Short mmCIF file of C-alpha atoms and ligand atoms in Angstrom, two decimals:
data_model
loop_
_atom_site.label_atom_id
_atom_site.label_comp_id
_atom_site.label_asym_id
_atom_site.label_seq_id
_atom_site.Cartn_x
_atom_site.Cartn_y
_atom_site.Cartn_z
CA MET A 1 -24.10 26.33 -4.37
CA ILE A 2 -26.10 24.00 -1.88
CA THR A 3 -27.84 21.26 -3.80
CA THR A 4 -29.09 18.20 -2.41
CA LYS A 5 -29.05 15.84 -5.95
CA ALA A 6 -26.51 14.08 -7.26
CA LEU A 7 -25.94 11.93 -10.78
CA VAL A 8 -23.17 9.36 -10.14
CA LEU A 9 -21.83 8.02 -13.05
CA PHE A 10 -21.40 4.10 -12.00
CA SER A 11 -19.67 2.05 -14.49
CA GLY A 12 -20.02 -0.97 -11.80
CA GLY A 13 -16.14 -0.40 -10.86
CA GLN A 14 -14.12 0.17 -8.32
CA ASP A 15 -13.91 3.88 -8.56
CA SER A 16 -17.61 4.90 -9.08
CA THR A 17 -18.77 2.60 -6.57
CA THR A 18 -16.72 4.27 -4.17
CA CYS A 19 -17.63 7.97 -5.66
CA LEU A 20 -21.32 6.45 -5.30
CA ALA A 21 -20.93 5.88 -1.61
CA TRP A 22 -19.38 9.34 -1.22
CA ALA A 23 -22.14 10.94 -2.86
CA LEU A 24 -24.48 9.12 -0.30
CA GLU A 25 -22.81 10.77 2.70
CA MET A 26 -22.72 13.99 0.59
CA PHE A 27 -26.25 14.01 -1.17
CA ALA A 28 -29.64 14.04 0.13
CA HIS A 29 -30.57 11.72 -3.12
CA VAL A 30 -28.24 9.75 -5.66
CA GLU A 31 -29.37 8.63 -9.09
CA THR A 32 -26.82 6.80 -11.16
CA VAL A 33 -25.88 6.32 -15.23
CA GLY A 34 -24.10 4.09 -16.57
CA PHE A 35 -22.94 3.97 -20.38
CA SER A 36 -23.07 1.34 -22.84
CA TYR A 37 -20.95 1.89 -25.67
CA GLY A 38 -20.31 -1.91 -27.27
CA GLN A 39 -17.75 -2.14 -24.48
CA ARG A 40 -15.68 -5.91 -24.80
CA HIS A 41 -16.08 -5.79 -21.19
CA ALA A 42 -19.93 -5.71 -21.08
CA VAL A 43 -19.49 -7.37 -17.24
CA GLU A 44 -18.80 -4.73 -15.87
CA MET A 45 -22.16 -3.40 -16.45
CA GLU A 46 -23.65 -6.38 -15.44
CA ALA A 47 -21.62 -5.62 -12.16
CA ARG A 48 -24.11 -2.75 -11.94
CA PRO A 49 -27.38 -4.08 -10.58
CA HIS A 50 -25.56 -6.23 -8.09
CA VAL A 51 -23.33 -3.37 -6.44
CA LEU A 52 -26.71 -1.48 -6.58
CA GLU A 53 -28.72 -4.18 -4.74
CA GLY A 54 -25.62 -5.15 -2.46
CA LEU A 55 -25.27 -1.21 -1.10
CA ARG A 56 -28.96 -0.88 -0.11
CA ALA A 57 -29.01 -4.40 1.36
CA SER A 58 -25.80 -3.38 3.08
CA PHE A 59 -26.58 0.12 4.39
CA PRO A 60 -29.76 0.65 5.31
CA GLU A 61 -28.62 4.66 5.74
CA TRP A 62 -28.34 4.77 2.08
CA ALA A 63 -30.98 2.54 0.69
CA PRO A 64 -33.62 5.50 0.97
CA LYS A 65 -31.32 7.83 -0.37
CA LEU A 66 -30.72 6.20 -3.62
CA GLY A 67 -33.00 6.64 -6.54
CA MET A 68 -33.21 5.75 -10.09
CA ASP A 69 -30.53 4.29 -12.39
CA HIS A 70 -30.36 5.12 -15.55
CA VAL A 71 -28.48 3.47 -19.27
CA LEU A 72 -27.49 5.36 -21.75
CA SER A 73 -26.43 4.07 -24.52
CA LEU A 74 -23.52 5.80 -26.49
CA GLY A 75 -23.12 3.40 -29.66
CA VAL A 76 -21.42 6.00 -31.61
CA LEU A 77 -18.01 4.82 -29.72
CA ALA A 78 -18.28 1.63 -30.59
CA ASP A 79 -19.37 3.22 -33.94
CA ILE A 80 -15.86 5.56 -34.44
CA GLY A 81 -13.64 2.13 -32.76
CA GLY A 82 -10.58 1.93 -32.62
CA SER A 83 -9.57 1.59 -29.25
CA ALA A 84 -8.77 -1.47 -26.87
CA LEU A 85 -11.92 -0.92 -25.15
CA THR A 86 -14.40 -1.51 -28.22
CA ASP A 87 -12.25 -3.38 -30.72
CA ASN A 88 -10.09 -6.62 -30.56
CA VAL A 89 -6.73 -4.33 -29.93
CA ALA A 90 -4.59 -5.40 -28.04
CA ILE A 91 -3.78 -3.49 -25.00
CA VAL A 92 -0.02 -1.54 -25.48
CA LEU A 93 1.25 1.78 -25.23
CA GLY A 94 0.98 3.18 -28.71
CA GLU A 95 0.75 7.17 -29.58
CA LYS A 96 2.44 9.73 -27.19
CA GLY A 97 2.66 7.05 -24.40
CA LEU A 98 -1.33 6.21 -24.48
CA PRO A 99 -1.87 2.90 -23.48
CA THR A 100 -5.09 1.66 -26.06
CA THR A 101 -7.33 1.56 -23.86
CA PHE A 102 -7.72 4.92 -24.15
CA VAL A 103 -11.37 5.93 -25.86
CA PRO A 104 -11.30 9.00 -27.77
CA GLY A 105 -13.88 11.58 -26.20
CA ARG A 106 -15.34 9.27 -24.16
CA ASN A 107 -15.56 10.88 -20.76
CA LEU A 108 -16.26 14.42 -22.65
CA LEU A 109 -19.34 12.00 -23.85
CA PHE A 110 -20.04 10.56 -20.48
CA LEU A 111 -20.06 14.06 -18.58
CA THR A 112 -22.26 15.95 -21.46
CA THR A 113 -24.80 13.36 -21.77
CA ALA A 114 -24.98 12.86 -17.78
CA ALA A 115 -25.52 16.63 -17.80
CA ALA A 116 -27.97 16.06 -20.46
CA LEU A 117 -29.48 13.62 -18.49
CA GLY A 118 -29.21 15.54 -15.17
CA LEU A 119 -31.74 18.47 -15.76
CA ARG A 120 -34.06 15.97 -17.20
CA ARG A 121 -34.36 14.44 -13.59
CA ASP A 122 -33.56 18.01 -11.93
CA ILE A 123 -29.81 17.06 -10.83
CA ARG A 124 -27.31 19.97 -11.81
CA ALA A 125 -23.93 18.15 -9.37
CA LEU A 126 -22.91 15.31 -11.43
CA VAL A 127 -20.04 12.99 -9.56
CA GLY A 128 -17.00 11.15 -11.54
CA GLY A 129 -14.50 8.50 -9.99
CA MET A 130 -11.33 10.47 -13.15
CA CYS A 131 -7.91 10.52 -11.26
CA GLU A 132 -5.28 12.14 -12.88
CA THR A 133 -3.05 10.39 -9.79
CA ASP A 134 -2.36 6.60 -11.39
CA TYR A 135 -4.70 6.67 -14.34
CA SER A 136 -2.30 5.70 -17.48
CA GLY A 137 -2.63 9.62 -18.39
CA TYR A 138 -5.88 9.83 -19.85
CA PRO A 139 -5.89 13.19 -21.02
CA ASP A 140 -9.49 13.02 -19.78
CA CYS A 141 -8.86 12.50 -16.48
CA ARG A 142 -7.33 15.67 -15.49
CA SER A 143 -8.46 18.22 -13.48
CA GLU A 144 -8.30 21.17 -15.90
CA THR A 145 -10.21 18.60 -18.65
CA ILE A 146 -12.66 18.37 -15.96
CA ALA A 147 -12.46 21.98 -15.01
CA ALA A 148 -13.46 23.07 -18.64
CA VAL A 149 -16.21 20.71 -19.43
CA GLU A 150 -17.34 21.68 -16.58
CA LYS A 151 -17.57 25.12 -17.59
CA SER A 152 -18.67 24.12 -21.24
CA LEU A 153 -21.80 22.59 -19.55
CA VAL A 154 -22.15 25.95 -17.33
CA LEU A 155 -22.50 28.55 -20.75
CA GLY A 156 -23.79 25.27 -23.12
CA LEU A 157 -26.86 24.61 -20.84
CA ASP A 158 -26.64 28.27 -18.95
CA GLU A 159 -27.13 25.67 -16.04
CA PRO A 160 -25.17 26.03 -13.01
CA ILE A 161 -23.73 22.42 -13.25
CA ASN A 162 -21.33 21.02 -10.50
CA ILE A 163 -18.46 18.07 -11.46
CA HIS A 164 -17.38 16.80 -8.54
CA THR A 165 -14.65 14.18 -8.92
CA PRO A 166 -13.56 12.95 -5.41
CA LEU A 167 -10.85 10.48 -6.27
CA MET A 168 -9.05 13.22 -8.87
CA HIS A 169 -5.46 13.65 -6.88
CA ILE A 170 -5.75 10.47 -4.69
CA ASP A 171 -4.16 7.16 -5.68
CA LYS A 172 -5.50 3.28 -5.92
CA ALA A 173 -4.85 2.71 -2.19
CA ASP A 174 -6.19 5.99 -0.87
CA THR A 175 -9.50 4.85 -3.06
CA TRP A 176 -9.39 1.66 -0.57
CA ARG A 177 -9.15 3.62 2.11
CA LEU A 178 -11.96 6.10 1.47
CA ALA A 179 -13.89 3.04 0.80
CA GLU A 180 -13.01 1.89 3.99
CA LYS A 181 -13.68 5.42 6.08
CA LEU A 182 -17.52 5.46 3.92
CA GLY A 183 -18.04 2.48 4.39
CA GLY A 184 -16.39 0.36 6.73
CA THR A 185 -15.46 -3.41 5.81
CA ALA A 186 -18.71 -3.50 4.75
CA LEU A 187 -18.11 -1.37 1.36
CA VAL A 188 -15.16 -2.61 1.00
CA ASP A 189 -15.48 -6.57 1.04
CA LEU A 190 -18.56 -5.29 -1.72
CA ILE A 191 -16.29 -3.40 -3.68
CA ARG A 192 -13.56 -6.65 -3.49
CA GLU A 193 -16.67 -9.20 -4.30
CA GLU A 194 -19.11 -7.43 -6.59
CA THR A 195 -16.80 -4.63 -8.76
CA VAL A 196 -15.24 -5.32 -11.89
CA THR A 197 -12.24 -3.18 -13.08
CA CYS A 198 -10.33 -5.77 -14.76
CA TYR A 199 -10.49 -4.40 -18.91
CA LEU A 200 -10.54 -8.06 -20.05
CA GLY A 201 -13.20 -8.18 -17.82
CA GLU A 202 -12.21 -11.17 -16.15
CA ARG A 203 -14.70 -12.86 -13.57
CA SER A 204 -13.48 -16.42 -13.62
CA VAL A 205 -10.52 -15.77 -11.48
CA ALA A 206 -10.53 -14.73 -7.49
CA HIS A 207 -8.17 -12.55 -5.94
CA ASP A 208 -7.73 -11.11 -2.82
CA TRP A 209 -8.51 -7.71 -4.35
CA GLY A 210 -11.51 -8.91 -6.57
CA TYR A 211 -12.17 -10.63 -9.45
CA GLY A 212 -9.94 -10.04 -13.06
CA CYS A 213 -7.19 -11.01 -14.53
CA GLY A 214 -4.18 -10.02 -12.64
CA ALA A 215 -2.36 -9.30 -15.93
CA CYS A 216 -4.05 -6.05 -17.76
CA PRO A 217 -3.40 -2.84 -16.07
CA ALA A 218 -6.10 -1.91 -14.49
CA CYS A 219 -5.89 -4.82 -12.68
CA ILE A 220 -2.64 -4.53 -12.14
CA LEU A 221 -3.54 -0.86 -10.73
CA ARG A 222 -6.17 -2.60 -8.47
CA ALA A 223 -4.11 -5.52 -7.32
CA ALA A 224 -0.99 -2.94 -5.73
CA GLY A 225 -3.53 -0.15 -4.40
CA TYR A 226 -5.05 -2.89 -2.53
CA ALA A 227 -1.64 -4.48 -1.18
CA ARG A 228 -0.14 -1.01 -0.31
CA TYR A 229 -3.91 -0.65 1.42
CA ARG A 230 -3.74 -4.08 3.29
CA GLY A 231 -0.21 -3.29 4.17
CA ASP A 232 -1.04 0.00 6.64
CA VAL A 233 -4.06 -1.84 8.07
CA ALA A 234 -2.40 -5.70 8.41
ZN1 ZN B 301 -7.16 -7.05 -16.23
#
């Protein structure tokens, strides 16, 4: 179906910022939603307004399309706890080979609450940065999971909800390439300087790929993807 409005699940990280740029190319009106769930790396939430400001300032063709930013509180995830993203738990491989950064139910809740918010805003297209290519094996990032959630939302809300996941089948190097294709080096630079991917929320150490501790799994993926991306543009 042809739809003109989209709601982007926007955390302030590299992936969701690239998704936001993608949505600004694809849709006439784009709103954003972030989730506050007691995450240890609250610095990511702090990055969101800076990224939005940067997009408005550097991309005049996107600025008029970029609408309201929403923040939903999902403190229930911290109440449940047990994850390295919400509790002081070491980032290691846990049961079934899943890292302890996995927050059970997180993407399912994000998509469900985003769809409900979307209906309040007359928006039926959701955009999320889920990716099954190099994403630590999170089961809620698989395209099969997303397709099943979309079906649940269509049935449960009785609305033609669409979930778009432009990063689903690409790796981190291609995510950087996609950013360059969408917004040139200005967008790549904005992502490098303003977005936070690091699980520890480290903002004090600068690398060529941006800020981060450089050692957590998210930093390692981001750095390796950037190195491969730079390798073919150097
Ligand atoms: Zn890190």
